[in-house]
Short mmCIF file of C-alpha atoms in Angstrom, two decimals:
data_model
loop_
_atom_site.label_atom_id
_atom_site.label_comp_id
_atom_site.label_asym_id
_atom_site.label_seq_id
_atom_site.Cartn_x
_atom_site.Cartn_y
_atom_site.Cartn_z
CA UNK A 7 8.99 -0.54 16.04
CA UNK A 8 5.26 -0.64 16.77
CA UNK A 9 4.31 -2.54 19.68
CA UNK A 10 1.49 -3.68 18.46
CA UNK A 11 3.29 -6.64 15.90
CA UNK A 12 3.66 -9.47 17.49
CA UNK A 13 7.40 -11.05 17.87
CA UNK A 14 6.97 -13.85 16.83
CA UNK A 15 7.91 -15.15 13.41
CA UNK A 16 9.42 -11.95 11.22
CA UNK A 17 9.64 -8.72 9.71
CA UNK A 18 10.50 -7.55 6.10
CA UNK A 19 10.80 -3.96 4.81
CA UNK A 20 11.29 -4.13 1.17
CA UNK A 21 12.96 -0.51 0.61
CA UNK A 22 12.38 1.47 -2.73
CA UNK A 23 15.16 1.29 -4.24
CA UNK A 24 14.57 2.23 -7.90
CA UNK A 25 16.04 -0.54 -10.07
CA UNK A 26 18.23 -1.91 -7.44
CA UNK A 27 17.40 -4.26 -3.95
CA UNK A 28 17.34 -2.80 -0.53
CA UNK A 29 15.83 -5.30 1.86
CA UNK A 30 15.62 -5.06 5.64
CA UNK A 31 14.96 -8.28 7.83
CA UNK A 32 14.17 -8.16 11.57
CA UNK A 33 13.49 -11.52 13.59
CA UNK A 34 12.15 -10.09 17.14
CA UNK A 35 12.20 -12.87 19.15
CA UNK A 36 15.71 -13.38 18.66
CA UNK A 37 16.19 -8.92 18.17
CA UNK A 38 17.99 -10.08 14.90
CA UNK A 39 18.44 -7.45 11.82
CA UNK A 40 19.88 -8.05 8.35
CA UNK A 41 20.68 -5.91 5.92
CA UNK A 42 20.79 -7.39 2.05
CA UNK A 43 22.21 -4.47 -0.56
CA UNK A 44 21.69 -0.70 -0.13
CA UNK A 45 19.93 0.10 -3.49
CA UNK A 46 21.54 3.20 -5.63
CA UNK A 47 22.80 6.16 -3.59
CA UNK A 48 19.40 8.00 -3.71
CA UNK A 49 18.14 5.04 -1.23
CA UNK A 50 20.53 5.87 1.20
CA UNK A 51 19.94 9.32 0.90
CA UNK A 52 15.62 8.83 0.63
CA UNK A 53 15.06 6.29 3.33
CA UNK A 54 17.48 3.80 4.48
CA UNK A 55 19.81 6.50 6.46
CA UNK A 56 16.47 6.99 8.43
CA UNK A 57 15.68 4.04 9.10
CA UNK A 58 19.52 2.93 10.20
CA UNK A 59 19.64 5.82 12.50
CA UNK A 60 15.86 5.35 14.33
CA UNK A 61 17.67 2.02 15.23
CA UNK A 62 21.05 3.71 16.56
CA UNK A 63 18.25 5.32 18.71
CA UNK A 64 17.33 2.10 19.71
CA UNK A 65 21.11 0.81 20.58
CA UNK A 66 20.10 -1.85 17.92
CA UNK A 67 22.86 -2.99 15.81
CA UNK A 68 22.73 -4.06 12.09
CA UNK A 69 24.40 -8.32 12.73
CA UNK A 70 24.87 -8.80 8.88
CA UNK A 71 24.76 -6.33 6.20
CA UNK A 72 24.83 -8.63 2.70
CA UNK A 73 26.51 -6.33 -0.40
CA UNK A 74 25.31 -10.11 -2.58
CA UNK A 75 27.36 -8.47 -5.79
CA UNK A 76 28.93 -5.69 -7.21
CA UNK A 77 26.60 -3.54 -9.71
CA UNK A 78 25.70 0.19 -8.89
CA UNK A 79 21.69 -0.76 -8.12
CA UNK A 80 22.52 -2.45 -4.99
CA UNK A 81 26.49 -1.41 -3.80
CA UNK A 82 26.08 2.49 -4.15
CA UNK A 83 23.17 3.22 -1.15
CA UNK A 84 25.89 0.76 1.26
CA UNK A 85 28.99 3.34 0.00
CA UNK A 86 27.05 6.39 1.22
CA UNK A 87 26.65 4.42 4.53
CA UNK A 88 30.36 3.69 5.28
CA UNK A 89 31.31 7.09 4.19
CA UNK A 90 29.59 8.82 6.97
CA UNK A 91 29.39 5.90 9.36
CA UNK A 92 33.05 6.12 9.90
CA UNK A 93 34.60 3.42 10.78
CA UNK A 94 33.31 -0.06 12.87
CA UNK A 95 34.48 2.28 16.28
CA UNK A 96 32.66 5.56 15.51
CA UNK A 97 29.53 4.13 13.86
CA UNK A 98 28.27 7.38 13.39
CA UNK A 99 24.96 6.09 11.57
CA UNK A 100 24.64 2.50 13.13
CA UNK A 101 26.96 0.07 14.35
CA UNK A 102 27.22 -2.91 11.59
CA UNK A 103 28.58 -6.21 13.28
CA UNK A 104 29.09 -8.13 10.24
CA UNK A 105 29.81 -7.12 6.81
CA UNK A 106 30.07 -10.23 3.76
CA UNK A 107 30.81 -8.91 0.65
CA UNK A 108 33.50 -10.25 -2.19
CA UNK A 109 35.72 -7.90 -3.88
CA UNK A 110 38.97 -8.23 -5.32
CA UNK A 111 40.96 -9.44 -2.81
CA UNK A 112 38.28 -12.44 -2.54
CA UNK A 113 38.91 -13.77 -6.50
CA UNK A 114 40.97 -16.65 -6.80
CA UNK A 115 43.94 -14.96 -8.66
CA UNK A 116 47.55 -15.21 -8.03
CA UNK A 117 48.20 -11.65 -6.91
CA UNK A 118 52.39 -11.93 -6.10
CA UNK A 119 53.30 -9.61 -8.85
CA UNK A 120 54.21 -6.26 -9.01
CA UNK A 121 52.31 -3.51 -10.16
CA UNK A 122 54.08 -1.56 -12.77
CA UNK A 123 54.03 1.08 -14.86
CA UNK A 124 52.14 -0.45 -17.65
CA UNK A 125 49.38 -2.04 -15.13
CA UNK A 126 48.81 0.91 -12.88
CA UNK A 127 48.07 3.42 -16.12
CA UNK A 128 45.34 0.34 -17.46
CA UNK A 129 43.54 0.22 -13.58
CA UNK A 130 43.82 4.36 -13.04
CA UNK A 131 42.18 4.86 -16.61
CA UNK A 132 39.19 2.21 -15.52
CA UNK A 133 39.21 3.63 -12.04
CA UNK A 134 38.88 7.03 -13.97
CA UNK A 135 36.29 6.01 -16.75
CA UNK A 136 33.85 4.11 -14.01
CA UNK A 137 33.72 7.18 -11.87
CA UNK A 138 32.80 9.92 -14.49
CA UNK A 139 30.38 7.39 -15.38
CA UNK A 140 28.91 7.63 -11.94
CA UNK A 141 28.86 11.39 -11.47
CA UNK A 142 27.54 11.72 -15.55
CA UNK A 143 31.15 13.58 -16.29
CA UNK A 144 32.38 11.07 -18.68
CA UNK A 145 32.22 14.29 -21.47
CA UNK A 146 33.79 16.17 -18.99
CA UNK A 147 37.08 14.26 -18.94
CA UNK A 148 38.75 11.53 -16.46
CA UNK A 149 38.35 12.22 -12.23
CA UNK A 150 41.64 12.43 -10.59
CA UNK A 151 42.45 9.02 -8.64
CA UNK A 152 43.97 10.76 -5.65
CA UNK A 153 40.55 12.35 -5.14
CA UNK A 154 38.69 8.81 -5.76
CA UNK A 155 41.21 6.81 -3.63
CA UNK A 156 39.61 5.08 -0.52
CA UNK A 157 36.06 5.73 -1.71
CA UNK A 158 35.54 2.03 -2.80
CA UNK A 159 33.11 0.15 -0.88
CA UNK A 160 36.10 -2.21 -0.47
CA UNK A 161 38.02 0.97 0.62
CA UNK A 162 35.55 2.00 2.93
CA UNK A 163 35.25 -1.20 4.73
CA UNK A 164 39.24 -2.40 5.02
CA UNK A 165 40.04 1.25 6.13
CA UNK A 166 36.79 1.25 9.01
CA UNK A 167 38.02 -2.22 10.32
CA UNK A 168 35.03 -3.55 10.02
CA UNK A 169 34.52 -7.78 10.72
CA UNK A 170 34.42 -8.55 6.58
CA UNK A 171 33.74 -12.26 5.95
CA UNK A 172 34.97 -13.69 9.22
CA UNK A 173 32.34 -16.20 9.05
CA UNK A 174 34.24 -17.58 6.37
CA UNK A 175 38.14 -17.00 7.84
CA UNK A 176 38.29 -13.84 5.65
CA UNK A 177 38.19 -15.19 2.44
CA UNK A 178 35.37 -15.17 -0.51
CA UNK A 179 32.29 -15.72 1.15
CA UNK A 180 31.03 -19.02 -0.92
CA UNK A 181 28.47 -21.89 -1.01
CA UNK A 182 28.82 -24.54 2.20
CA UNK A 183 26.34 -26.58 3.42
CA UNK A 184 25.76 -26.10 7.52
CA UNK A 185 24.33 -23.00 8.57
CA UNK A 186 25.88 -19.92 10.16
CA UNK A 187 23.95 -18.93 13.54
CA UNK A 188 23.64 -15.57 13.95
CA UNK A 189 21.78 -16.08 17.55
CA UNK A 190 19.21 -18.34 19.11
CA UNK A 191 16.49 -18.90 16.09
CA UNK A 192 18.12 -17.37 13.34
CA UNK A 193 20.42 -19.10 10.95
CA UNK A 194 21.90 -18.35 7.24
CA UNK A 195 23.08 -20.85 4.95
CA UNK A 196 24.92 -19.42 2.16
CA UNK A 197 24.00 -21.50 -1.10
CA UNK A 198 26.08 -19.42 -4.04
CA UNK A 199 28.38 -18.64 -5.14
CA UNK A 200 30.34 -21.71 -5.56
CA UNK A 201 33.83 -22.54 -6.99
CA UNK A 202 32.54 -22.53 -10.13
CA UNK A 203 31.57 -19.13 -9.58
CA UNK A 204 34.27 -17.87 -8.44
CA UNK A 205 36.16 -19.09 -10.78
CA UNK A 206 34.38 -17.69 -13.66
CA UNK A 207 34.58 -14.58 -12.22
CA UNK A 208 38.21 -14.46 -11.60
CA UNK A 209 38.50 -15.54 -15.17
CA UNK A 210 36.43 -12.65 -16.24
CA UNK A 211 38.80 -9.91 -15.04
CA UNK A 212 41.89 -11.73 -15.83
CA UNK A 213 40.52 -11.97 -19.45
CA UNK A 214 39.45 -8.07 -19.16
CA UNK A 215 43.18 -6.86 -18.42
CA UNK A 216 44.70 -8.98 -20.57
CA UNK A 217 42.88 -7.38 -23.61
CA UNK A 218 45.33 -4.24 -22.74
CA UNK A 219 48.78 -6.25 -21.56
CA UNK A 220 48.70 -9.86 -21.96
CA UNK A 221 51.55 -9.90 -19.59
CA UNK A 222 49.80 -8.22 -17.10
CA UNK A 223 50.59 -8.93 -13.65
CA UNK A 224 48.21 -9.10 -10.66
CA UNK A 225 49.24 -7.82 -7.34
CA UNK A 226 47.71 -7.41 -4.01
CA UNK A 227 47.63 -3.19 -4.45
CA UNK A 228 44.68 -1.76 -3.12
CA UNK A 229 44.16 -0.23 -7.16
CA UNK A 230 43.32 -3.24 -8.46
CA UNK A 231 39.86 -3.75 -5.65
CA UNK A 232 39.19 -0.09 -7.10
CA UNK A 233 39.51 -1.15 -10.30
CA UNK A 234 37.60 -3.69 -10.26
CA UNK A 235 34.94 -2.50 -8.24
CA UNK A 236 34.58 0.06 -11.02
CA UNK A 237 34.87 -2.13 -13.65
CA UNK A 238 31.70 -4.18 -12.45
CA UNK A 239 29.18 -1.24 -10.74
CA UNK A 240 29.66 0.70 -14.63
CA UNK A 241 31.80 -0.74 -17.68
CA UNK A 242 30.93 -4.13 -17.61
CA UNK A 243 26.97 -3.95 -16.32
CA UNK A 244 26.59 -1.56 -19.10
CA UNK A 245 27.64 -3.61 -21.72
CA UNK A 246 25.80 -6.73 -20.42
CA UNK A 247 22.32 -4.63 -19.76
CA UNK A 248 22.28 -3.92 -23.84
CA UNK A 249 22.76 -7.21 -24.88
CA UNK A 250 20.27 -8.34 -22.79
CA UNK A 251 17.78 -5.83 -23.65
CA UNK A 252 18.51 -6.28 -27.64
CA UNK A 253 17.58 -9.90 -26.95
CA UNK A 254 13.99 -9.04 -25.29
CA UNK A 255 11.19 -8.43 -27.16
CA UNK A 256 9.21 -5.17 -26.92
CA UNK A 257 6.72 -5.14 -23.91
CA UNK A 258 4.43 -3.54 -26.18
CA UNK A 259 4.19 -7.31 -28.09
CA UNK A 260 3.86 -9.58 -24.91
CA UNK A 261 1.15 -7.28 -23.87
CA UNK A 262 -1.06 -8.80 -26.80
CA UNK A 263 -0.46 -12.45 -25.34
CA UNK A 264 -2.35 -14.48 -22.90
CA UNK A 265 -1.15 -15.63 -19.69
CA UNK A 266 -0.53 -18.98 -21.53
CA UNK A 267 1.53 -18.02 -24.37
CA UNK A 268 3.30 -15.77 -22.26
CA UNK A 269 4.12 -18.39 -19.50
CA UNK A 270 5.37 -20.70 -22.57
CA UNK A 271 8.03 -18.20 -23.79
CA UNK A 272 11.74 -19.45 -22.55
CA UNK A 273 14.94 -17.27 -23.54
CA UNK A 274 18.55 -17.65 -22.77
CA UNK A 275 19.72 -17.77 -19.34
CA UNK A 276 21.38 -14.57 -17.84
CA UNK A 277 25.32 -15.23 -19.04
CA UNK A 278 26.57 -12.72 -16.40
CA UNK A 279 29.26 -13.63 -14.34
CA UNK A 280 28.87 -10.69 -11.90
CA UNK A 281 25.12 -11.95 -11.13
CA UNK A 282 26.05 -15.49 -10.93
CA UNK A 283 28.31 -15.08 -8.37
CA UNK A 284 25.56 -13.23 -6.44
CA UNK A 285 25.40 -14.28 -2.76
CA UNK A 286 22.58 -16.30 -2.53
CA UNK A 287 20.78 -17.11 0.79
CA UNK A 288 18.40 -19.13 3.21
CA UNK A 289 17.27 -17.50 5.88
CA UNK A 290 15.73 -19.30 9.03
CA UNK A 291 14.54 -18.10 11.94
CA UNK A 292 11.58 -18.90 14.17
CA UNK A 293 10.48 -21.48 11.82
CA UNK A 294 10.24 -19.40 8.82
CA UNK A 295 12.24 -19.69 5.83
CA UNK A 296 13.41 -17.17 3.33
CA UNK A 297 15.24 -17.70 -0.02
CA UNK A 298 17.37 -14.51 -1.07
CA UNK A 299 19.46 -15.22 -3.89
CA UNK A 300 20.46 -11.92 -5.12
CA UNK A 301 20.54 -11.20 -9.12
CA UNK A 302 21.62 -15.52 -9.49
CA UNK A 303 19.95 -17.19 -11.78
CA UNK A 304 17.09 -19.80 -10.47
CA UNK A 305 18.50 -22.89 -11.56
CA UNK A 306 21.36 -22.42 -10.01
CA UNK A 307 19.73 -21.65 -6.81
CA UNK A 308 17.65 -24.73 -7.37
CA UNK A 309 20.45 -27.25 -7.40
CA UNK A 310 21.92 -25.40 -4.10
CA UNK A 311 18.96 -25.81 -2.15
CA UNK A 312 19.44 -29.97 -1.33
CA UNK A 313 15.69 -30.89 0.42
CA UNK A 314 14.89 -27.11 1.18
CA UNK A 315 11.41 -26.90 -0.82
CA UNK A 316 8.88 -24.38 1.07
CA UNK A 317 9.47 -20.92 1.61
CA UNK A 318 7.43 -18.50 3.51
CA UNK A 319 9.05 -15.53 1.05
CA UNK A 320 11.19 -15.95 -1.82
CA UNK A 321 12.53 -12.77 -3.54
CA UNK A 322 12.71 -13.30 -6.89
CA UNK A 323 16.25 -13.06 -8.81
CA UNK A 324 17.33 -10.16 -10.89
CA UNK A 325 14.00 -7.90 -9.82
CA UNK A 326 12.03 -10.61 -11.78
CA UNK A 327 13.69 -11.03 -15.10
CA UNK A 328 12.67 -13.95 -17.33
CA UNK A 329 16.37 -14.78 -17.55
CA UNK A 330 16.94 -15.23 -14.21
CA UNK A 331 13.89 -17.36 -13.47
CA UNK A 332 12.90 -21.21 -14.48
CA UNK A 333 9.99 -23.37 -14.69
CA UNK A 334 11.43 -26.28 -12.71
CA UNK A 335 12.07 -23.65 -10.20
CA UNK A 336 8.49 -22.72 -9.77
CA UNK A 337 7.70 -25.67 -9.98
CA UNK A 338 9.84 -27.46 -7.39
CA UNK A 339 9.44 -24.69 -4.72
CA UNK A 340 6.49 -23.96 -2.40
CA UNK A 341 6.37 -20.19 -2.21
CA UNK A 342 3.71 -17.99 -0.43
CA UNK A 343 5.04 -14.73 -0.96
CA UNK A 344 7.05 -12.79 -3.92
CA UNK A 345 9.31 -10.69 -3.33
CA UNK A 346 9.83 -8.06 -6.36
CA UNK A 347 11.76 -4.81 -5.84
CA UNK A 348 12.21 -2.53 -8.98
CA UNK A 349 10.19 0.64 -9.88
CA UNK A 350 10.82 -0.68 -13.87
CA UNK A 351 12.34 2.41 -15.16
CA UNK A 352 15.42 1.23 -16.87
CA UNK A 353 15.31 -1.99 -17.94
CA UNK A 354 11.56 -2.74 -17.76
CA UNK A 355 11.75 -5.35 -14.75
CA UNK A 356 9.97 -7.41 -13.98
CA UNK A 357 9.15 -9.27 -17.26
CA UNK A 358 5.60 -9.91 -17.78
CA UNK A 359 6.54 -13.88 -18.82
CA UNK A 360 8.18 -14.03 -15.29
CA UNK A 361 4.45 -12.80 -13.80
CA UNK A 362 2.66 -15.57 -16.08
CA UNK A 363 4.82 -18.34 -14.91
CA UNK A 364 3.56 -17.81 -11.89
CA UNK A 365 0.17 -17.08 -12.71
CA UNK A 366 -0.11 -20.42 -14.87
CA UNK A 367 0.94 -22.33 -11.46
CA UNK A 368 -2.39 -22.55 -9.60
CA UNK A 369 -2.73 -24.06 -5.63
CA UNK A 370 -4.58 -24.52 -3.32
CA UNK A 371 -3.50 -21.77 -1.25
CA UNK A 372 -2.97 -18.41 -1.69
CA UNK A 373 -0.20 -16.44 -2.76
CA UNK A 374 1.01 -13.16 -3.08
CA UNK A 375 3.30 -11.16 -4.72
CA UNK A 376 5.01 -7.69 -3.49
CA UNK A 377 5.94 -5.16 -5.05
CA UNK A 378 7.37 -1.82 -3.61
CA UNK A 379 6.61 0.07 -6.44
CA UNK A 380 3.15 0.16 -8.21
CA UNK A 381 3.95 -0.71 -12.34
CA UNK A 382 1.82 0.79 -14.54
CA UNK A 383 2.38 -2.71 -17.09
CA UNK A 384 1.84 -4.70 -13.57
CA UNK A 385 -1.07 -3.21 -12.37
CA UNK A 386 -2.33 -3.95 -16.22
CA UNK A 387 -1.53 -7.93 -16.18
CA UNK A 388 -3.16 -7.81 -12.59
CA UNK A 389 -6.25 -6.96 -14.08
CA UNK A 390 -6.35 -10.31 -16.46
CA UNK A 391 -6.56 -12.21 -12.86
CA UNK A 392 -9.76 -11.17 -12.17
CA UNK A 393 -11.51 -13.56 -9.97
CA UNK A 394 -8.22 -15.73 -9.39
CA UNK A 395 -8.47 -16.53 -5.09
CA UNK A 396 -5.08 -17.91 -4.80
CA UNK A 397 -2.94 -15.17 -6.20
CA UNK A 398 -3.27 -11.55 -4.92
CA UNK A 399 -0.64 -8.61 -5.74
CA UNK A 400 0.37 -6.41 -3.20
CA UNK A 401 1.80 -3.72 -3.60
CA UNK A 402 3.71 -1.71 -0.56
CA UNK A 403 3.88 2.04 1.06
CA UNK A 404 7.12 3.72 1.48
CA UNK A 405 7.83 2.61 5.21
CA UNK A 406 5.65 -0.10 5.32
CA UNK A 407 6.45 -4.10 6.03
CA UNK A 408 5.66 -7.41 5.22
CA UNK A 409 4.74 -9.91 8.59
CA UNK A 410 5.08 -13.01 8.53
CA UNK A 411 3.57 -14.50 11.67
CA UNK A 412 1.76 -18.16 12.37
CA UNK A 413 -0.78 -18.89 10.45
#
């Protein structure tokens, strides 16, 4: 790392990551590093594996690496990692020292039945159906399980022994109010998901299986964390990514709207069960504050964060979806710097109403918003902020960072 920053306060490299999150912290003083998702596979491939490696040059470890939920634009870059990491001993790429991530195993479920016959043909065809999906063979017929066994990222990390949620005894990691330290001047607090969350969640998949066996039983066999991880990276995120689109309107018709009308707009909060039980975070650490809450939605967030109001960087929910986002949010919070990470491709992220809420909020300081890939409908809305001093948009270089130092 360049000598030239100064180590005091901290460092954050906002990784392309195409639709997906990627997003590196560093805290010098402390020689802290946290990892939060790993983008698609391409990020891994593209930039991350670089960057994990330069610090196995270093002897620097990654302390936490955050997988917040299960959906293939933030699970798929970590899967490539643990593949040709190895396992916790070899670390072949970099040596990861804590790994918090809820799968399966994590759901509150009673899990003492048996697998049967019935059960293990329902999981093996999902298990099947998710991964043609992810190599684009679904016309090509079904991927044979024993070739897709122990390539889960729930595979990967029970068979590398990593430390998975020891914070947290082993169990889901979940909402709790005293921090975790992870050295001197650097603490998390984990603020979702809660019960209710988990909950939900578990009800989810329970409700899923028993639409093919309503007597189906739940077991502790490794199939069922395959299954499942499956189910949520592909079947289910596709499903939930049309209905939400269908209820958008066109970009093409907010694009006609002032700042005002567009900032007045309110839809439907996002219903989705995976990105509700995102893991949601505060970061500390010499005396800066981060808020990382995943793909949650902000209200949500808001009620977890007790007297927590200013925040030197926020990143902003579901790569700055409307439906993720809230006026009493904005309004509540002190933020200096958004964080957005999507290149828009897919699913047109980030909303231009999301941008105008925060537009219509003036201060009397400035912010900024980040961006680590330059939007062509972005860059356009930027443009009707002409002369605006307290809100500047900023967006970053492949291998560059944000610093946050003292003001």
């Amino acid at each position: 790392m360049p000598e030239s920053y100064d180590h005091s306060g901290l460092w954050i490299e906002m990784l392309p990551a195409g639709e997906g999150d990627c997003i590196f912290i560093t805290i010098p003083g402390p020689d802290i590093r946290i990892l939060i998702d790993g983008g698609p596979k391409e990020t891994y491939r593209n930039c991350l594996r670089e960057r994990l490696l330069q610090l196995k040059c270093e002897n620097k470890p990654v302390d936490l690496l955050v997988v917040t939920h299960i959906d293939h634009d933030h699970i798929g870059g970590i899967i490539e990692l643990l593949k040709e990491n190895g396992s916790d001993q070899e670390s072949r790429i970099v040596k990861i020292k804590n790994i918090w991530h809820n799968s399966y195993r994590h759901l509150q479920i009673d899990k003492a039945g048996q697998t049967g016959d019935a059960e293990k043909q329902i999981l093996e065809t999902i298990v099947s159906g998710g991964a043609s999906r992810e190599e684009g063979t679904a016309k090509e017929g079904k991927k044979e399980i024993s070739a897709l066994q122990g390539t889960t990222l729930a595979a990967l990390i029970l068979q590398g022994g990593y430390s998975w949620n020891r914070q947290f005894g082993g169990r889901a990691v979940s909402s709790r109010s005293e921090e975790i330290s992870l050295g001197p001047e650097c603490f998390v607090r984990v603020l979702l998901p809660g019960q209710r969350e988990l909950e939900a969640l578990a009800r989810s998949w329970k409700n899923e299986l028993r639409r093919s066996r309503i007597t189906f039983q739940f077991s502790e066999d490794a199939l069922f964390d395959d299954a499942y991880e499956y189910y949520c990276r592909y079947l289910k995120s596709e499903t939930t990514a049309v209905k939400q689109q269908i209820a958008k309107e066109p970009e093409t018709d907010n694009a006609e709207k002032s700042i005002e009308e567009l900032a007045g707009k309110s839809y439907e909060p996002d219903q989705s069960e995976t990105n509700r039980s995102s893991i949601s975070l505060l970061i500390r650490g010499q005396e800066k504050q981060l808020l990382l809450p995943g793909d949650n939605i902000a209200d949500r967030v808001l009620e977890s964060l007790g007297d927590a109001t200013m925040f030197d960087a926020v990143k902003l929910p579901h790569h700055g979806s409307v439906k993720n986002i809230s006026d009493a949010f904005l309004k509540k919070l002190s933020i200096k710097r958004f964080l957005i990470s999507t290149n828009s491709a897919k699913y047109g992220h980030p909303d231009l109403e999301t941008l105008a809420k925060i537009a219509s909020r003036k201060t009397d300081y400035k912010r900024q918003i980040y961006f680590n890939y330059r939007i062509g409908k972005v860059a356009e809305f930027e443009t009707r902020l002409k002369g605006r001093k307290d809100l500047e948009f900023l967006y970053l270089r492949d291998g560059s960072r944000i610093v946050i130092q003292e003001e």
